[in-house]
PDB file of C-alpha atoms in Angstrom:
ATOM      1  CA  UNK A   1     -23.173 -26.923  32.793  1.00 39.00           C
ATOM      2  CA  UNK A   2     -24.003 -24.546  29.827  1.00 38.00           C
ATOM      3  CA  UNK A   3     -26.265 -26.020  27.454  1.00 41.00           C
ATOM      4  CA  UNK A   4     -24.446 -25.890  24.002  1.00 42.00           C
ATOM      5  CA  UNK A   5     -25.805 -23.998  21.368  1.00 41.00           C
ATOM      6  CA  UNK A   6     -24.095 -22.530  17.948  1.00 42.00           C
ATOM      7  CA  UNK A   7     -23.770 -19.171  19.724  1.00 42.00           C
ATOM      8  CA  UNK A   8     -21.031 -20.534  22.605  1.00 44.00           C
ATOM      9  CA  UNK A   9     -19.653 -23.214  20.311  1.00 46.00           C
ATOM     10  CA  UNK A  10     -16.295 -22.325  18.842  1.00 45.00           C
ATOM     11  CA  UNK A  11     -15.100 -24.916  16.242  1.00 51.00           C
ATOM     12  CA  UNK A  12     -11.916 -26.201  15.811  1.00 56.00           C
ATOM     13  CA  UNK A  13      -8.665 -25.118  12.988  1.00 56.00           C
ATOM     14  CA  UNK A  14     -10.044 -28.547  11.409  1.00 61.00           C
ATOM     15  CA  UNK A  15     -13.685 -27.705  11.416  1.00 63.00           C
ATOM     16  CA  UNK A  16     -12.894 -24.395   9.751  1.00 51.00           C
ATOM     17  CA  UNK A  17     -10.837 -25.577   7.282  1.00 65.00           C
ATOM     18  CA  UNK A  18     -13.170 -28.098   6.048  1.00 72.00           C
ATOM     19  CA  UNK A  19     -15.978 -25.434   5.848  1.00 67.00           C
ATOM     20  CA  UNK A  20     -13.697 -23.374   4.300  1.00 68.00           C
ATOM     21  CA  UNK A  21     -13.081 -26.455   1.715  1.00 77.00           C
ATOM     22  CA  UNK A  22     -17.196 -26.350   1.323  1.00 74.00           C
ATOM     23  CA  UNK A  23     -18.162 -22.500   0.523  1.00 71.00           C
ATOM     24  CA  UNK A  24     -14.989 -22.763  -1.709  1.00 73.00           C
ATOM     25  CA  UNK A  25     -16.466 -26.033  -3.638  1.00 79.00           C
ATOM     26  CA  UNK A  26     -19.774 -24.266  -3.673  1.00 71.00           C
ATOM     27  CA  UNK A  27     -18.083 -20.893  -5.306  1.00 67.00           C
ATOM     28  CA  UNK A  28     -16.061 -22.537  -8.125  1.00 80.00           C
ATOM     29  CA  UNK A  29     -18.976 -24.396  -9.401  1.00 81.00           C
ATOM     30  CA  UNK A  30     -21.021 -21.861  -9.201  1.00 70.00           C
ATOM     31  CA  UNK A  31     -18.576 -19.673 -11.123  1.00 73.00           C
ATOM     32  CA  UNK A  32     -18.150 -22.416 -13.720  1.00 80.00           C
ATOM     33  CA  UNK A  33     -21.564 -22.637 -14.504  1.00 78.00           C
ATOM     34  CA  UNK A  34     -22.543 -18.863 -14.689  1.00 75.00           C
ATOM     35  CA  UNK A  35     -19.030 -16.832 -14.211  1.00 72.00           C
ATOM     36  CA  UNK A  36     -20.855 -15.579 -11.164  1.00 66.00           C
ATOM     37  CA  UNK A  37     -20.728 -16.479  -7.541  1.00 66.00           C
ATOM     38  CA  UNK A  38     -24.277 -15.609  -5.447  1.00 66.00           C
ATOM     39  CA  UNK A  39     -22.383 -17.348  -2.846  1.00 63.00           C
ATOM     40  CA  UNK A  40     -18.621 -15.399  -3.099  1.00 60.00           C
ATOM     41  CA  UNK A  41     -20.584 -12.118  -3.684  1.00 54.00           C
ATOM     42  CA  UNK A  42     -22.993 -12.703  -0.106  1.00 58.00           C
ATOM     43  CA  UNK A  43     -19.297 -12.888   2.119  1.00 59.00           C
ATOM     44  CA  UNK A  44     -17.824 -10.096   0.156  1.00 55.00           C
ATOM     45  CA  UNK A  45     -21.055  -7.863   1.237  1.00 61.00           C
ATOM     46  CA  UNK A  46     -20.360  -8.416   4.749  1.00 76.00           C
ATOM     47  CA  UNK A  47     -17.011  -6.356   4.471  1.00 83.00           C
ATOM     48  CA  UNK A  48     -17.579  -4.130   1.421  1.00 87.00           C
ATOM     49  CA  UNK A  49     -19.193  -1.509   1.309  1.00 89.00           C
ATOM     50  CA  UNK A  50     -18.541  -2.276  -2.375  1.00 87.00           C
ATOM     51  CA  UNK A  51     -16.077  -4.238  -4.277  1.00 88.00           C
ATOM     52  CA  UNK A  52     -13.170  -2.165  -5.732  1.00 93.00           C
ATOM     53  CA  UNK A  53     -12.964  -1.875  -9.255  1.00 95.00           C
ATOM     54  CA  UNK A  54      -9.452  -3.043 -10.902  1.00 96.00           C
ATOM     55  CA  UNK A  55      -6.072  -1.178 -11.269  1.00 97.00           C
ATOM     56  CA  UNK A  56      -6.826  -0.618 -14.913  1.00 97.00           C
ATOM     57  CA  UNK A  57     -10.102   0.792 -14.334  1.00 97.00           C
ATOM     58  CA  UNK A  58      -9.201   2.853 -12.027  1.00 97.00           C
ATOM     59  CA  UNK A  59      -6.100   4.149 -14.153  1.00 97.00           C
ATOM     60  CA  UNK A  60      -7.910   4.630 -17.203  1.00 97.00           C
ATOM     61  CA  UNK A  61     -11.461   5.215 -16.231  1.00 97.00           C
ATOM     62  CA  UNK A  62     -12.985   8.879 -15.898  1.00 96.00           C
ATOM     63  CA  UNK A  63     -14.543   8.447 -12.602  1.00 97.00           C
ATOM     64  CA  UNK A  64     -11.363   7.265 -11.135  1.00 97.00           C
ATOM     65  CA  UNK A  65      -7.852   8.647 -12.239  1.00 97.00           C
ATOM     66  CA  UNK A  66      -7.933   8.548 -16.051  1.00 96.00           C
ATOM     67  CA  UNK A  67      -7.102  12.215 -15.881  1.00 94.00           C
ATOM     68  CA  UNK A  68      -3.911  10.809 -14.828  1.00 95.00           C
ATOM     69  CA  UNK A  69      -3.799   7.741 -15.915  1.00 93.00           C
ATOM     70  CA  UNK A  70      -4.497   7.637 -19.541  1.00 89.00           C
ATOM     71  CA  UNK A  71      -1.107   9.010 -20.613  1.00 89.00           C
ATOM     72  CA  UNK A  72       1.045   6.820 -19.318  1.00 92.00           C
ATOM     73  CA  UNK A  73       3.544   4.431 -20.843  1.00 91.00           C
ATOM     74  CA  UNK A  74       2.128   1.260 -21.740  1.00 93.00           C
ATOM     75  CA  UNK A  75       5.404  -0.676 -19.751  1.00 94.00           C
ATOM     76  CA  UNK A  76       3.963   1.648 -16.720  1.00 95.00           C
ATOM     77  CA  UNK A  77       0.720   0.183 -16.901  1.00 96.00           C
ATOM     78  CA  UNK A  78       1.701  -2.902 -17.368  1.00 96.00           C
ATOM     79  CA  UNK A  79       4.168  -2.814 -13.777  1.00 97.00           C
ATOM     80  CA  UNK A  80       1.258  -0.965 -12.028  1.00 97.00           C
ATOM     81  CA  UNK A  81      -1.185  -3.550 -13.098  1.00 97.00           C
ATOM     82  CA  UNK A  82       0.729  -6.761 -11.599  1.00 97.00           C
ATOM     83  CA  UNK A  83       2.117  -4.992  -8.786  1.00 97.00           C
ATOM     84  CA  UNK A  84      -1.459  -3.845  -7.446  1.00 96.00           C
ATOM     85  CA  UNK A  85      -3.212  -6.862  -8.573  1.00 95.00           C
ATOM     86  CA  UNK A  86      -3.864  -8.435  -4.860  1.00 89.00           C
ATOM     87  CA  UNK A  87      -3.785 -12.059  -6.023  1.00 88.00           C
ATOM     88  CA  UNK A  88       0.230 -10.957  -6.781  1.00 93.00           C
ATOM     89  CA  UNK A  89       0.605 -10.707  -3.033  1.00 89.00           C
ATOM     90  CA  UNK A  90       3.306  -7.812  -3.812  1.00 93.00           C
ATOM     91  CA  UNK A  91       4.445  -5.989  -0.682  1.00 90.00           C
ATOM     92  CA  UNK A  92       7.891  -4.076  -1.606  1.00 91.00           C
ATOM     93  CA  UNK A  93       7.680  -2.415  -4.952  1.00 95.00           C
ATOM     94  CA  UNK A  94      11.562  -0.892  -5.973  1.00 91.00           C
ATOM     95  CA  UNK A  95      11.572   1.612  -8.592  1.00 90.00           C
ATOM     96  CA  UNK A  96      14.949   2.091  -9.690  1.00 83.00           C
ATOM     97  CA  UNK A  97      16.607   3.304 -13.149  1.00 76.00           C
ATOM     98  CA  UNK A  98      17.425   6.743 -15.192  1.00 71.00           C
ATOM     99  CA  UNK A  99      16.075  10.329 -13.866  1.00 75.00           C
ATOM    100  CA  UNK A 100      12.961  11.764 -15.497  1.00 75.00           C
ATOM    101  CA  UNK A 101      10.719   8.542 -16.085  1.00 79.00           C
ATOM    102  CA  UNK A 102       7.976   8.986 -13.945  1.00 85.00           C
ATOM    103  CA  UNK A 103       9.132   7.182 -11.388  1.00 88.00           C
ATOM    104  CA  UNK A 104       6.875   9.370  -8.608  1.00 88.00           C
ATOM    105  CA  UNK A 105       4.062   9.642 -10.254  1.00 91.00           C
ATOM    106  CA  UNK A 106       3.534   5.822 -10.949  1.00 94.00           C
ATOM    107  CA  UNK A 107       4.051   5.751  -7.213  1.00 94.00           C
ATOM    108  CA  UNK A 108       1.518   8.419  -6.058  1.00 94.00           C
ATOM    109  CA  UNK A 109      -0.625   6.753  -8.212  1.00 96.00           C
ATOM    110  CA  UNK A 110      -0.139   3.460  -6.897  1.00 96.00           C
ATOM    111  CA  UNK A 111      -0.311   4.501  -3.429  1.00 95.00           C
ATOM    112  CA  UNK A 112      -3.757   6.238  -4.585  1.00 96.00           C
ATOM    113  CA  UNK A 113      -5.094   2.940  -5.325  1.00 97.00           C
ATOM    114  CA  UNK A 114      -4.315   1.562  -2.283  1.00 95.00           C
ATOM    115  CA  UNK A 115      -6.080   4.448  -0.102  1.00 96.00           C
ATOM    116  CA  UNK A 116      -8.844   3.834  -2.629  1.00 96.00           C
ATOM    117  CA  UNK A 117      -9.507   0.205  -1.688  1.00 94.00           C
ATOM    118  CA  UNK A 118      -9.473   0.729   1.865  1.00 93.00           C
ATOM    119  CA  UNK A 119     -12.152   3.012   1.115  1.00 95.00           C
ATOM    120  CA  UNK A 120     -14.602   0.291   0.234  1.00 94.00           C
ATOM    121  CA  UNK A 121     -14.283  -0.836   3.383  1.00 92.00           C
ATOM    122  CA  UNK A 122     -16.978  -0.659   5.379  1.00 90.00           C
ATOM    123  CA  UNK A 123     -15.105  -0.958   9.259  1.00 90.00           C
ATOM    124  CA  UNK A 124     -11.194  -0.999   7.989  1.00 90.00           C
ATOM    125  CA  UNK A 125      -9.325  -0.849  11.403  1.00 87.00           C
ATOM    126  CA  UNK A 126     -12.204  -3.986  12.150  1.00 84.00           C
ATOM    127  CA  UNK A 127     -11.272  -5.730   8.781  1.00 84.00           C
ATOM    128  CA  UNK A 128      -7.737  -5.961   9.784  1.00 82.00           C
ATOM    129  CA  UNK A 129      -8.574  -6.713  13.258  1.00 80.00           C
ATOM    130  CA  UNK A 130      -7.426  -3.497  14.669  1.00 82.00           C
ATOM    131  CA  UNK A 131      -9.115  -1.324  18.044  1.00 84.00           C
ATOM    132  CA  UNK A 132     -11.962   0.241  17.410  1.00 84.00           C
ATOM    133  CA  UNK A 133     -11.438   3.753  15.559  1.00 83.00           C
ATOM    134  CA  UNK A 134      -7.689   3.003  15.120  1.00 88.00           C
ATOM    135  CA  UNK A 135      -6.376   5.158  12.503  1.00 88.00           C
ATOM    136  CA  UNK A 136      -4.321   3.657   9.351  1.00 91.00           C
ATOM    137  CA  UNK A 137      -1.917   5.733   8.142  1.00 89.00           C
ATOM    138  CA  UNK A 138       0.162   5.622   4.430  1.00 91.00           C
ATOM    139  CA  UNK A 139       3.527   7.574   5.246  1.00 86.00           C
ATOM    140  CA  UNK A 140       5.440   9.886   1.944  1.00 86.00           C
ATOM    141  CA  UNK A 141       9.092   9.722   3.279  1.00 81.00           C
ATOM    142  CA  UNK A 142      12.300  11.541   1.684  1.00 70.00           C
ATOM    143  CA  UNK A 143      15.433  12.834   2.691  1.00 56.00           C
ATOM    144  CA  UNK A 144      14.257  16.087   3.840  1.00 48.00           C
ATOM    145  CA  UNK A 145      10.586  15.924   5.395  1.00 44.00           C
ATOM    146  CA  UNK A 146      10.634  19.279   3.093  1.00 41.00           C
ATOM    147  CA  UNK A 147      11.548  17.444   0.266  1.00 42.00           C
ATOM    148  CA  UNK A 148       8.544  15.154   0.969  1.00 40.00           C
ATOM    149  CA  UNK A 149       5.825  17.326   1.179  1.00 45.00           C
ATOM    150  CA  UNK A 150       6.915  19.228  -2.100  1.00 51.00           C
ATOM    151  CA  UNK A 151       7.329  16.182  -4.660  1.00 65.00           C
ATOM    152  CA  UNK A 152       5.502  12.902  -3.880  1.00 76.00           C
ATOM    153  CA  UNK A 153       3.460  14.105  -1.330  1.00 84.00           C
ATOM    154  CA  UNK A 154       2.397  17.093  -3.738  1.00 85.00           C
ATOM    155  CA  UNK A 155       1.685  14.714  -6.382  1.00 87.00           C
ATOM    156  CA  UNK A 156      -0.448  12.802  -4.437  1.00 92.00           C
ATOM    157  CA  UNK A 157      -2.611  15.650  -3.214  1.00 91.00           C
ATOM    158  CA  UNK A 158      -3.134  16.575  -6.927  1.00 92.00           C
ATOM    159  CA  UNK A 159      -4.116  13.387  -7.512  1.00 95.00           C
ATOM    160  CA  UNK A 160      -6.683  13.193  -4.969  1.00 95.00           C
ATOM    161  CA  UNK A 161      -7.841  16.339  -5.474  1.00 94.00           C
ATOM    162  CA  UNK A 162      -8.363  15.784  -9.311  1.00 95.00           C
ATOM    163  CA  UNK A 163     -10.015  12.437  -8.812  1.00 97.00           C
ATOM    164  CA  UNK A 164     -14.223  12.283  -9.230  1.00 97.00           C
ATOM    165  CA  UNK A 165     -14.131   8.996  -7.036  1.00 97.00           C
ATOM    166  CA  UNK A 166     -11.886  11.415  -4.018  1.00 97.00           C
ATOM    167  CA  UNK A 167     -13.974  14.659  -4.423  1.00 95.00           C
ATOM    168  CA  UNK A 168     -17.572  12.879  -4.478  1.00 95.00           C
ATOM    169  CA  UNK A 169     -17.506  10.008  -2.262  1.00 95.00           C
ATOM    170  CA  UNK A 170     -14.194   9.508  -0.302  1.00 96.00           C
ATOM    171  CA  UNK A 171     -13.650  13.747   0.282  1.00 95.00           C
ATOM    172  CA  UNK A 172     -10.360  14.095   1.906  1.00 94.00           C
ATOM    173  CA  UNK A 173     -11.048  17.237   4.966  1.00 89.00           C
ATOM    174  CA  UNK A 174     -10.478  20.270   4.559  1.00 77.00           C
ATOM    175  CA  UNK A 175      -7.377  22.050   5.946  1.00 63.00           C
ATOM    176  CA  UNK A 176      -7.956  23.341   9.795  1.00 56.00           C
ATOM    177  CA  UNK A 177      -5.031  25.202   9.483  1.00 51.00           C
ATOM    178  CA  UNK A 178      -1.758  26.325   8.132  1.00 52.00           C
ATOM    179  CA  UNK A 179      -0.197  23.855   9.920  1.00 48.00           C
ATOM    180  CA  UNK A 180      -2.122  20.628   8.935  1.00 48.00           C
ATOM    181  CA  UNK A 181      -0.314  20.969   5.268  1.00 52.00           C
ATOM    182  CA  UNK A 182       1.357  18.202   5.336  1.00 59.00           C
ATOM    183  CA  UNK A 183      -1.331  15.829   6.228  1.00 77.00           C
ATOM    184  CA  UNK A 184      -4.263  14.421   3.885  1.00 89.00           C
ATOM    185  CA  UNK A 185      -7.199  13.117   6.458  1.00 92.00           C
ATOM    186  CA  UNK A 186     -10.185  10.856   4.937  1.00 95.00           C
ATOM    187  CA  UNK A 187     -13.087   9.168   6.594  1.00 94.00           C
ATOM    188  CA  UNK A 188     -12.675   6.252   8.571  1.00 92.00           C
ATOM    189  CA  UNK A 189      -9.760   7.699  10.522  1.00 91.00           C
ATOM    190  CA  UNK A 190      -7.712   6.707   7.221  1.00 94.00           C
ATOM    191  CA  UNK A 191      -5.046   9.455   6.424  1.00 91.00           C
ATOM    192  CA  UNK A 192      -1.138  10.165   4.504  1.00 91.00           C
ATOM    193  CA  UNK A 193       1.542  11.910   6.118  1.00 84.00           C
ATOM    194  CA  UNK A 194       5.142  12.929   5.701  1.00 80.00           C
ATOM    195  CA  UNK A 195       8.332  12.456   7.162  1.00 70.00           C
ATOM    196  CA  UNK A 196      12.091  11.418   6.696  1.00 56.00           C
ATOM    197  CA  UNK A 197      12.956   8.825   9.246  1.00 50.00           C
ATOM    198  CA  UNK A 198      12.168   6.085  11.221  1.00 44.00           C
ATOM    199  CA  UNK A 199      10.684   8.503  13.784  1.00 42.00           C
ATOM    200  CA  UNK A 200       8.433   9.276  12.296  1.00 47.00           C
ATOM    201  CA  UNK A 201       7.172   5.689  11.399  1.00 50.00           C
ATOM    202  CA  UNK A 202       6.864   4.814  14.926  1.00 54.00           C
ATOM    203  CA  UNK A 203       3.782   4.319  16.690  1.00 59.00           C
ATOM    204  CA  UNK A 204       1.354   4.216  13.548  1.00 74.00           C
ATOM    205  CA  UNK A 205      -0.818   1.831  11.726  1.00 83.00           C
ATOM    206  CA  UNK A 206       1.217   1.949   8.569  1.00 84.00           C
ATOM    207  CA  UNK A 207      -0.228  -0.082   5.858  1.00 87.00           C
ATOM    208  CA  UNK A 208       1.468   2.094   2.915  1.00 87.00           C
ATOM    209  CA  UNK A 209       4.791   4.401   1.890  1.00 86.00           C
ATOM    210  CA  UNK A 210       6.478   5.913  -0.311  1.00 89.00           C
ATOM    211  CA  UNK A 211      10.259   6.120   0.052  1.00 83.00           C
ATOM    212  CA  UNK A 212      11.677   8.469  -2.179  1.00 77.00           C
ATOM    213  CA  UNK A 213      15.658   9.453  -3.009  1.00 66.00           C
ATOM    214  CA  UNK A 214      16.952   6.276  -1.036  1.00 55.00           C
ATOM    215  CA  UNK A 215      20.167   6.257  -2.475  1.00 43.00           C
ATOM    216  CA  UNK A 216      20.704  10.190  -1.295  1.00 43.00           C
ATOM    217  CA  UNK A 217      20.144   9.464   2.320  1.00 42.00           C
ATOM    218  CA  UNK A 218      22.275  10.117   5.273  1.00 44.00           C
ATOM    219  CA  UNK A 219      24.479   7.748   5.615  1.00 46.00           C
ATOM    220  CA  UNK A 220      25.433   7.103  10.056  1.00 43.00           C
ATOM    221  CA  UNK A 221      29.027   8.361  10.526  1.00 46.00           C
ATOM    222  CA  UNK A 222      30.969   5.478  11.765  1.00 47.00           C
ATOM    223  CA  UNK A 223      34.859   4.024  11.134  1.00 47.00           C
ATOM    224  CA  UNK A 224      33.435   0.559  10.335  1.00 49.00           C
ATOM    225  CA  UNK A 225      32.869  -0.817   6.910  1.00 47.00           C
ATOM    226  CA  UNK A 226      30.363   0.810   4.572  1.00 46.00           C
ATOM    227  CA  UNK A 227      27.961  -2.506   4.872  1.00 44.00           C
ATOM    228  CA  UNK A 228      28.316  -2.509   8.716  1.00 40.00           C
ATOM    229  CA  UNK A 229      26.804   0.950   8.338  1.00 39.00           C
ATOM    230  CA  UNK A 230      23.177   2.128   9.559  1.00 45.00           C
ATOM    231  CA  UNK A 231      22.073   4.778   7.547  1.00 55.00           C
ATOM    232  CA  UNK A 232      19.064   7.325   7.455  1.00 55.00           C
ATOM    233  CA  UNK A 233      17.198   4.838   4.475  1.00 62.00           C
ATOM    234  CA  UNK A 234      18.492   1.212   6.237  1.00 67.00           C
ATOM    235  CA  UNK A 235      16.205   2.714   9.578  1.00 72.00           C
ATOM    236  CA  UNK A 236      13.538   3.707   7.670  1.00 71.00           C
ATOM    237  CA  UNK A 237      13.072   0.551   6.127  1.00 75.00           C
ATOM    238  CA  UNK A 238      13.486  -1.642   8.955  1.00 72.00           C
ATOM    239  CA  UNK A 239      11.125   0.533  11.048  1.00 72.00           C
ATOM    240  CA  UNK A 240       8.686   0.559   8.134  1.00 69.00           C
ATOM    241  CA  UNK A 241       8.600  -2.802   7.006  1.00 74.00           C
ATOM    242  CA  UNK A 242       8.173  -4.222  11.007  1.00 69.00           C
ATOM    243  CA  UNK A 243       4.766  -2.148  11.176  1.00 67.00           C
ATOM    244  CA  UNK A 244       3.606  -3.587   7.364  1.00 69.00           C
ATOM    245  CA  UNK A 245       3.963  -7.013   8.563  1.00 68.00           C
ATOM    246  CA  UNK A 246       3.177  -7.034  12.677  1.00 63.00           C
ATOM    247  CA  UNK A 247       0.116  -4.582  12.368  1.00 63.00           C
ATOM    248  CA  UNK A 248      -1.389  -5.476   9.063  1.00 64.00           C
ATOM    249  CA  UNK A 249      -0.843  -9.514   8.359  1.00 59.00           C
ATOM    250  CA  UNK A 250      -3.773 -10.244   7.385  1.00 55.00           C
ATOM    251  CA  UNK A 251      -4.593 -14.106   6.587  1.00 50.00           C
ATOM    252  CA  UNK A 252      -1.730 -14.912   5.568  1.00 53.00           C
ATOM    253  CA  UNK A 253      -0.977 -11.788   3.591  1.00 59.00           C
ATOM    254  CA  UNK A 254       0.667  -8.183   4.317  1.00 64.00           C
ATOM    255  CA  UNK A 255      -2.254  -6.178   2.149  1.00 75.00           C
ATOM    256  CA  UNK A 256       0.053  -2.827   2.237  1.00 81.00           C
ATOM    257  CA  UNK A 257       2.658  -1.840   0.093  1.00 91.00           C
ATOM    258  CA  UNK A 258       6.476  -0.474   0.722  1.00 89.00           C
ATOM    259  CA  UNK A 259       7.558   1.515  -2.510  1.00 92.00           C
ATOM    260  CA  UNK A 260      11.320   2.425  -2.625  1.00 87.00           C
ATOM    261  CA  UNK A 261      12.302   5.072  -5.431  1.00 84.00           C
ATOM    262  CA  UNK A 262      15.944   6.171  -6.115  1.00 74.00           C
ATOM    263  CA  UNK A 263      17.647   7.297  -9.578  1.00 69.00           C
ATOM    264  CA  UNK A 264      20.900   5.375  -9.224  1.00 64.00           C
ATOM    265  CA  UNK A 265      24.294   7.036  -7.135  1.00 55.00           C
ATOM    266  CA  UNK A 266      26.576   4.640  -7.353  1.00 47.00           C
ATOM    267  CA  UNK A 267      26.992   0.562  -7.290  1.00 47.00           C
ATOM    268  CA  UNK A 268      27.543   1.113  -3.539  1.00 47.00           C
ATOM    269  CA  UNK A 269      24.407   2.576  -2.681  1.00 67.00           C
ATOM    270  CA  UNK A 270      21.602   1.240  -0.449  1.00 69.00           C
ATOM    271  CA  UNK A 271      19.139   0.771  -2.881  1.00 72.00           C
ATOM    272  CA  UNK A 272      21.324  -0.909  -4.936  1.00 75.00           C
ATOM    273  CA  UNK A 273      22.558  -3.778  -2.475  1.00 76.00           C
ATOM    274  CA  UNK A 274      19.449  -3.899  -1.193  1.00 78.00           C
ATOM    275  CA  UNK A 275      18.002  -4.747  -4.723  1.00 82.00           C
ATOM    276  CA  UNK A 276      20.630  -7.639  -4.648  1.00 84.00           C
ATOM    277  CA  UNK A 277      19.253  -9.000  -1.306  1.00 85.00           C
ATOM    278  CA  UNK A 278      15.880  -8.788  -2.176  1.00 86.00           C
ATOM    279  CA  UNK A 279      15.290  -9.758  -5.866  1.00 88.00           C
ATOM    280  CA  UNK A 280      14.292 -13.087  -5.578  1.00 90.00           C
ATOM    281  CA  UNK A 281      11.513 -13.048  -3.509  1.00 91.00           C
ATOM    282  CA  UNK A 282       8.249 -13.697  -4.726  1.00 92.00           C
ATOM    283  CA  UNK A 283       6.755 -10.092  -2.729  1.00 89.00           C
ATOM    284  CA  UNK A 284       9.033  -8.165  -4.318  1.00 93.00           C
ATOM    285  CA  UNK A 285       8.827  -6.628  -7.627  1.00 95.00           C
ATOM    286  CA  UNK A 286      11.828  -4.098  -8.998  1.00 93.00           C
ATOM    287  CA  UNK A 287      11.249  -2.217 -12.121  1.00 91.00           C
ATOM    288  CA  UNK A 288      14.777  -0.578 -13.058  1.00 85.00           C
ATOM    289  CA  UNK A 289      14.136   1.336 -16.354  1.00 80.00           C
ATOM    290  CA  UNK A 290      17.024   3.112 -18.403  1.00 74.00           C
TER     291      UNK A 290
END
């Protein structure tokens, strides 16, 4: 018989959970007596490289995306704030509401947080308990792939490009070629693409996207009821939202983020009885803006 030792013992759910009950005990107090956990900090070291700094800071703050940031309505700040705070646990962000508010920037910019905290990472396809060298992908979608690389996708590159924290220690590569436009590649295998439909979800390690123009997309050419019909947006989403939550649930949590943008068509459209099916659970946050 093997001689037991605490490298071939594997406790139990209940051991764990009472441990987990100790280093927890340990934390709070230690918080409560200095606003500081040695003990906290020591666990977080073992999977950051270091700890990400919050959405405000990295709105307003030079080194991060103040360039961007610092002119934006204080209601957008507010709605960026909660939705990438991760204690909020918010997975499906829907902006909705009047043409010309900003509704793709405060995406791109959202989505640029969430590249940036899987940057601190120091193994990301290991923290999520991926292979080895798996690559994690955030996908820009629209109704025309075209139409994708142009607007959010363009914003996003700005962004990134215009960002200290992006150009000096998370460099996105250089272009190979002509070709590789509509790509942005990182470190750490980590990269953004573009596309239009569920195609071109399959397959990847999607933690992040932005759905843009919902409401304008193809609807499937059938004799049934409008409701009863699968459309170009209805296949992205379902094809998006299976990856989020079967390749990235993480302890309980999905840590990525499904953002939905449409200006409103009509009380018909997909975004809008989607909103209705959707607004009440705690994930999801809508911000609908005249």
């Amino acid at each position: 018989m093997q001689p037991q030792s605490p490298s071939n013992i594997v406790p139990d759910d209940e051991t764990l959970d009472q441990l987990a009950l100790v280093i927890a005990s340990k934390v709070i107090a230690e918080a409560s007596n200095t606003g500081y956990s040695e003990t906290q900090h020591a666990f977080l070291k073992l999977d950051w490289k270091y700890l990400p700094v919050t959405p405000y800071e990295f709105l307003m703050s030079d080194d991060y995306m103040g360039k961007f940031g610092a002119g934006l309505y204080p209601k957008w700040v507010d709605e960026l704030q909660y939705v990438l705070d991760p204690s909020n646990n918010i997975t499906e962000w829907i902006l909705s509401g009047a043409i010309g508010i900003g509704k793709s920037t405060i995406a791109a910019l959202a989505m640029a947080y969430k590249i940036y905290r899987i940057s601190c990472l120091k193994n990301p396809a290991n923290f999520f308990g991926l292979m080895e060298e798996s690559a994690i992908v955030f996908g820009i979608y629209s109704l025309f792939k075209y139409k994708a690389q142009d607007d959010n996708f363009g914003n996003l590159k700005v962004m990134i490009d215009g960002c200290p924290y992006f150009r000096d220690v998370f460099p996105r590569a250089k272009m190979k070629s002509k070709g590789a436009a509509d790509d942005l590649d990182f470190p750490n295998r980590i990269g953004v693409l573009a596309g239009s439909t569920e195609l071109h979800a399959i397959g990847l390690n999607l933690l992040g996207l932005i759905c843009d123009e919902v409401n304008f997309m193809k609807q499937a050419k059938t004799d049934g009821p409008v409701d009863e019909r699968v459309g170009q947006a209805h296949k992205l989403y379902n094809a998006s939202k299976r990856r989020l939550e079967s390749r990235f649930a993480y302890r309980g949590q999905v840590p990525g983020l499904m953002i939905m943008i449409s200006s409103r068509n009509s009380e018909t459209s997909w975004l809008e009885t989607h909103m209705d099916e959707v607004r009440d659970q705690p994930s999801t946050h809508i911000s609908d803006f005249p």
